[in-house]
């Protein structure tokens, strides 16, 4: 991919079409162009991830495992032992749940340098039903020793997060969206540092710590609350593991309370990680916005999110509850 002219937007921005899954595929293709050790293992995701350009460039370095996530994970682990840089491309609900044993034993336990691009996370495939919803993947990945867990807030950040994996010597899980547009909330050229949260809006009344698609909702809620005289700090916690403890502890000491927001079950995800830290280091009033202890209904993604309490309205109400 040629370098853009000074002041021009990179080609990948338009091609990604505000979808993190496509930004990941584009960045992976760019990494493969730079490094002939990079290999893609697809679990029936050639078009979901957007790997056709990779195939055109280096067909011998794209392996289609089909709907066989366990095999894809085993292949990736084996390739990593030879010095290659395998990227597993899968649907989040299947690449985590179906291949969990292989992911745990062959990748995390063995500390293999494997990157897992997990598209269609959360309820981004809302109309496909519970089998295609991934609402427990962060809890599973957080529990894996050696695993780095990244949740880009938009396509821009997905591109940079993918490139950043070149500097990580160990397994990485990148949580990506589905076939729904993700409003851009980060700059195209914003620096991405693993384990270092991004302050998107300053405030001293309430801090909202969000990840993934909920970052845009947090910013929208903060704008609404500003009209009511409530100053909201918005933190994009794009790295769930390792967690930016300093950013969380600063927010806890400098505001009246913390709201976490995620498209994930309330158990074990971002909210759990923040609460675990604060319980030990700085007990703080909290509210957690996310998926309750139930399976999601079937329907359009935005309506499913609203139905289960994952929207700007729910973030706003949680902030106001802490102001009482």
XYZ file of C-alpha atoms in Angstrom:
324
model
C 0.000 0.000 0.000
C 1.657 3.242 -1.143
C 2.355 6.059 1.289
C -0.193 8.904 1.123
C 0.784 12.373 -0.038
C 1.370 14.949 2.657
C -1.961 15.880 4.245
C -3.870 13.145 2.393
C -5.897 10.436 4.096
C -4.333 6.973 3.791
C -6.024 4.624 1.318
C -6.919 2.164 4.062
C -9.230 4.670 5.764
C -11.752 4.637 2.924
C -11.371 0.908 2.318
C -12.074 0.125 5.966
C -15.451 1.904 5.670
C -15.584 2.609 9.423
C -15.481 -1.105 10.255
C -12.764 -2.445 12.529
C -12.926 -5.945 11.014
C -11.912 -4.553 7.616
C -9.250 -2.275 9.120
C -7.726 -5.348 10.754
C -7.654 -7.209 7.422
C -6.103 -4.244 5.654
C -3.446 -3.821 8.345
C -2.721 -7.550 8.266
C -2.236 -7.359 4.503
C 0.109 -4.396 4.951
C 2.101 -6.320 7.562
C 2.351 -9.262 5.173
C 3.685 -6.934 2.503
C 6.407 -5.756 4.867
C 7.235 -9.130 6.424
C 7.151 -12.431 4.552
C 6.817 -14.321 7.854
C 3.241 -13.086 8.290
C 0.642 -15.779 7.574
C -3.165 -15.603 7.766
C -5.249 -18.577 8.907
C -8.907 -18.034 8.047
C -11.795 -19.819 9.737
C -14.254 -19.084 6.922
C -13.526 -15.339 7.156
C -11.899 -14.407 3.831
C -14.583 -11.791 3.179
C -15.575 -11.004 6.774
C -12.001 -9.901 7.486
C -11.287 -8.767 3.929
C -8.367 -10.977 2.926
C -8.784 -10.958 -0.854
C -5.925 -8.480 -1.374
C -3.701 -10.625 0.835
C -4.542 -13.647 -1.334
C -3.788 -11.719 -4.517
C -0.419 -10.645 -3.105
C 0.730 -13.881 -1.464
C -1.723 -16.784 -1.901
C 0.757 -19.246 -0.394
C 0.544 -17.389 2.927
C -3.249 -17.568 3.350
C -4.622 -20.824 4.775
C -8.376 -21.393 4.672
C -9.202 -23.787 7.512
C -12.939 -23.454 6.990
C -15.450 -23.736 9.798
C -12.919 -25.576 11.952
C -11.699 -23.149 14.582
C -9.907 -25.819 16.629
C -7.846 -26.735 13.590
C -7.149 -23.081 12.779
C -5.781 -22.503 16.284
C -3.633 -25.621 16.147
C -2.265 -24.654 12.733
C -1.389 -21.195 14.028
C 0.418 -22.585 17.054
C 2.406 -24.969 14.895
C 3.403 -22.243 12.456
C 4.520 -20.004 15.324
C 7.006 -22.650 16.454
C 8.790 -22.307 13.093
C 9.308 -18.568 13.418
C 6.369 -17.524 11.244
C 3.922 -14.821 12.413
C 0.438 -16.403 12.246
C -2.773 -14.364 12.454
C -5.934 -16.357 13.132
C -8.989 -14.697 11.575
C -12.286 -15.847 13.036
C -15.759 -15.015 14.247
C -15.490 -13.964 17.890
C -18.155 -16.368 19.221
C -16.518 -19.362 17.538
C -12.809 -18.598 17.720
C -13.091 -18.213 21.508
C -15.709 -20.752 22.602
C -15.253 -23.530 20.058
C -11.470 -23.549 20.112
C -11.008 -22.620 23.769
C -9.007 -25.748 24.630
C -6.600 -25.235 21.744
C -6.397 -21.524 22.477
C -5.558 -22.212 26.113
C -3.128 -25.101 25.685
C -1.555 -24.586 22.268
C -1.365 -20.782 22.250
C -1.600 -19.177 25.706
C 0.039 -21.938 27.786
C 2.764 -22.355 25.185
C 3.096 -18.547 24.957
C 3.088 -18.675 21.188
C 3.337 -15.504 19.163
C -0.152 -15.817 17.645
C -2.524 -12.925 16.957
C -6.255 -13.691 17.050
C -8.469 -11.308 15.099
C -11.986 -11.910 16.425
C -14.629 -10.233 14.263
C -18.379 -9.983 14.870
C -17.981 -9.531 18.612
C -20.709 -8.567 21.068
C -24.115 -8.419 19.379
C -22.834 -6.993 16.099
C -24.449 -10.042 14.460
C -27.662 -9.345 16.337
C -30.021 -10.884 13.796
C -28.116 -14.179 13.805
C -29.123 -15.081 17.330
C -27.456 -16.277 20.489
C -25.095 -18.716 18.789
C -23.506 -15.798 16.924
C -23.291 -13.357 19.841
C -19.953 -13.051 21.658
C -20.619 -11.608 25.106
C -18.235 -13.625 27.236
C -15.048 -13.501 25.166
C -13.305 -10.782 27.172
C -13.826 -12.738 30.392
C -12.332 -15.819 28.740
C -9.349 -13.964 27.287
C -8.660 -11.968 30.460
C -8.356 -15.234 32.356
C -5.632 -16.539 30.030
C -2.100 -16.013 31.356
C 0.297 -14.483 28.795
C -2.601 -13.065 26.724
C -2.747 -9.422 25.613
C -6.348 -8.285 25.069
C -7.102 -5.328 22.776
C -10.511 -3.763 22.055
C -10.180 -0.989 19.444
C -12.803 1.744 19.615
C -13.069 2.209 15.843
C -11.520 1.304 12.504
C -8.709 3.833 12.905
C -7.621 2.261 16.159
C -8.034 -1.272 14.811
C -5.488 -0.486 12.090
C -2.916 0.825 14.565
C -3.600 -1.897 17.133
C -2.985 -4.569 14.503
C 0.318 -3.009 13.465
C 1.293 -2.753 17.148
C 1.172 -6.543 17.495
C 4.487 -6.690 15.638
C 6.081 -5.513 18.899
C 4.320 -8.013 21.187
C 6.199 -11.225 21.922
C 3.274 -13.441 22.893
C -0.371 -14.192 22.119
C -2.773 -11.334 21.369
C -6.569 -11.193 21.158
C -8.040 -8.299 19.150
C -11.804 -7.834 19.527
C -13.387 -6.501 16.336
C -16.851 -5.443 15.203
C -19.154 -6.980 12.645
C -20.906 -5.737 9.516
C -22.102 -2.548 11.177
C -20.550 0.892 10.907
C -18.508 2.061 13.891
C -18.446 5.868 14.219
C -14.865 7.157 14.279
C -13.854 8.507 17.688
C -10.057 8.472 17.361
C -7.787 10.356 14.979
C -6.582 8.567 11.856
C -2.970 9.093 12.907
C -3.414 8.749 16.678
C -0.560 6.983 18.430
C -1.524 3.558 19.796
C 0.313 2.267 22.837
C -0.586 -1.133 24.244
C -1.611 -0.818 27.890
C -1.963 2.979 27.783
C -5.559 4.236 27.813
C -6.621 7.221 25.721
C -8.250 10.264 27.323
C -10.846 11.454 24.810
C -12.619 14.012 26.994
C -11.612 15.554 30.296
C -13.986 16.053 33.196
C -14.035 16.121 36.987
C -17.512 14.985 38.054
C -17.752 11.427 36.686
C -15.338 9.260 34.721
C -16.665 6.885 32.076
C -14.241 4.122 31.165
C -15.396 2.443 27.953
C -14.125 0.086 25.287
C -15.041 -0.860 21.740
C -18.330 0.395 20.319
C -19.336 1.833 23.703
C -16.700 4.550 23.480
C -18.810 6.444 20.936
C -21.851 6.019 23.188
C -19.867 7.328 26.149
C -18.852 10.445 24.242
C -22.451 11.058 23.200
C -23.634 10.629 26.790
C -20.930 13.011 28.029
C -22.073 15.648 25.544
C -25.666 15.326 26.762
C -24.595 15.559 30.383
C -22.502 18.648 29.694
C -25.771 20.391 28.845
C -26.974 19.494 32.340
C -23.858 20.865 33.985
C -22.214 17.478 34.581
C -18.539 17.262 33.640
C -17.704 13.761 32.361
C -14.270 12.362 31.700
C -14.239 9.745 28.908
C -11.438 7.197 28.835
C -10.994 4.808 25.924
C -9.680 1.650 27.607
C -8.610 -0.044 24.387
C -6.362 -2.476 26.247
C -8.146 -4.721 28.722
C -4.988 -6.658 29.528
C -2.556 -5.255 30.539
C -4.875 -2.715 32.156
C -3.875 0.937 32.472
C -4.083 1.029 36.264
C -2.689 4.554 36.536
C -5.460 6.035 34.368
C -8.122 4.249 36.429
C -6.679 5.260 39.795
C -6.334 8.870 38.656
C -9.969 8.891 37.541
C -11.032 7.408 40.871
C -9.184 10.044 42.891
C -10.142 13.019 40.718
C -13.880 12.396 40.162
C -16.936 11.461 42.215
C -17.347 8.006 40.700
C -16.655 5.710 37.770
C -18.955 4.204 35.141
C -17.682 1.385 32.958
C -19.309 0.685 29.583
C -18.832 -2.373 27.398
C -20.687 -4.577 24.926
C -20.080 -7.653 27.046
C -21.558 -9.441 30.029
C -21.128 -7.511 33.244
C -19.271 -10.502 34.690
C -15.595 -10.735 33.874
C -15.113 -7.986 31.312
C -13.907 -4.386 31.515
C -16.155 -3.546 34.455
C -14.896 -6.526 36.396
C -11.274 -5.638 35.691
C -11.777 -2.041 36.874
C -13.722 -3.118 39.966
C -11.050 -5.666 40.934
C -8.373 -2.979 40.819
C -10.379 -0.360 42.717
C -11.501 -2.804 45.414
C -7.864 -3.362 46.331
C -6.272 0.006 45.643
C -8.907 2.758 45.852
C -12.493 1.793 46.802
C -14.723 3.936 44.599
C -18.420 4.352 43.843
C -19.138 2.601 40.559
C -21.828 1.696 38.083
C -21.337 -0.822 35.294
C -23.107 -0.601 31.932
C -23.140 -3.795 29.920
C -25.010 -6.983 29.167
C -26.952 -8.416 32.135
C -26.831 -12.087 33.105
C -28.975 -13.315 30.234
C -28.754 -14.231 26.574
C -29.504 -11.495 24.066
C -32.653 -11.391 21.977
C -32.534 -11.609 18.180
C -32.825 -8.394 16.216
C -31.034 -5.440 14.621
C -27.810 -4.657 16.448
C -28.731 -1.150 17.622
C -32.068 -2.319 18.975
C -30.516 -5.317 20.734
C -27.975 -3.047 22.387
C -30.696 -0.677 23.565
C -32.901 -3.539 24.759
C -30.157 -4.936 26.979
C -28.891 -1.700 28.472
C -25.889 -0.930 26.261
C -26.510 2.599 24.972
C -25.754 6.246 25.663
C -29.001 6.532 27.603
C -27.886 3.870 30.038
C -24.462 5.483 30.410
C -26.101 8.848 31.058
C -28.429 7.387 33.692
C -25.526 5.601 35.412
C -23.586 8.874 35.585
C -26.552 10.719 37.046
C -27.031 7.986 39.653
C -23.491 8.612 40.866
C -24.181 12.356 41.114
C -26.941 11.816 43.680
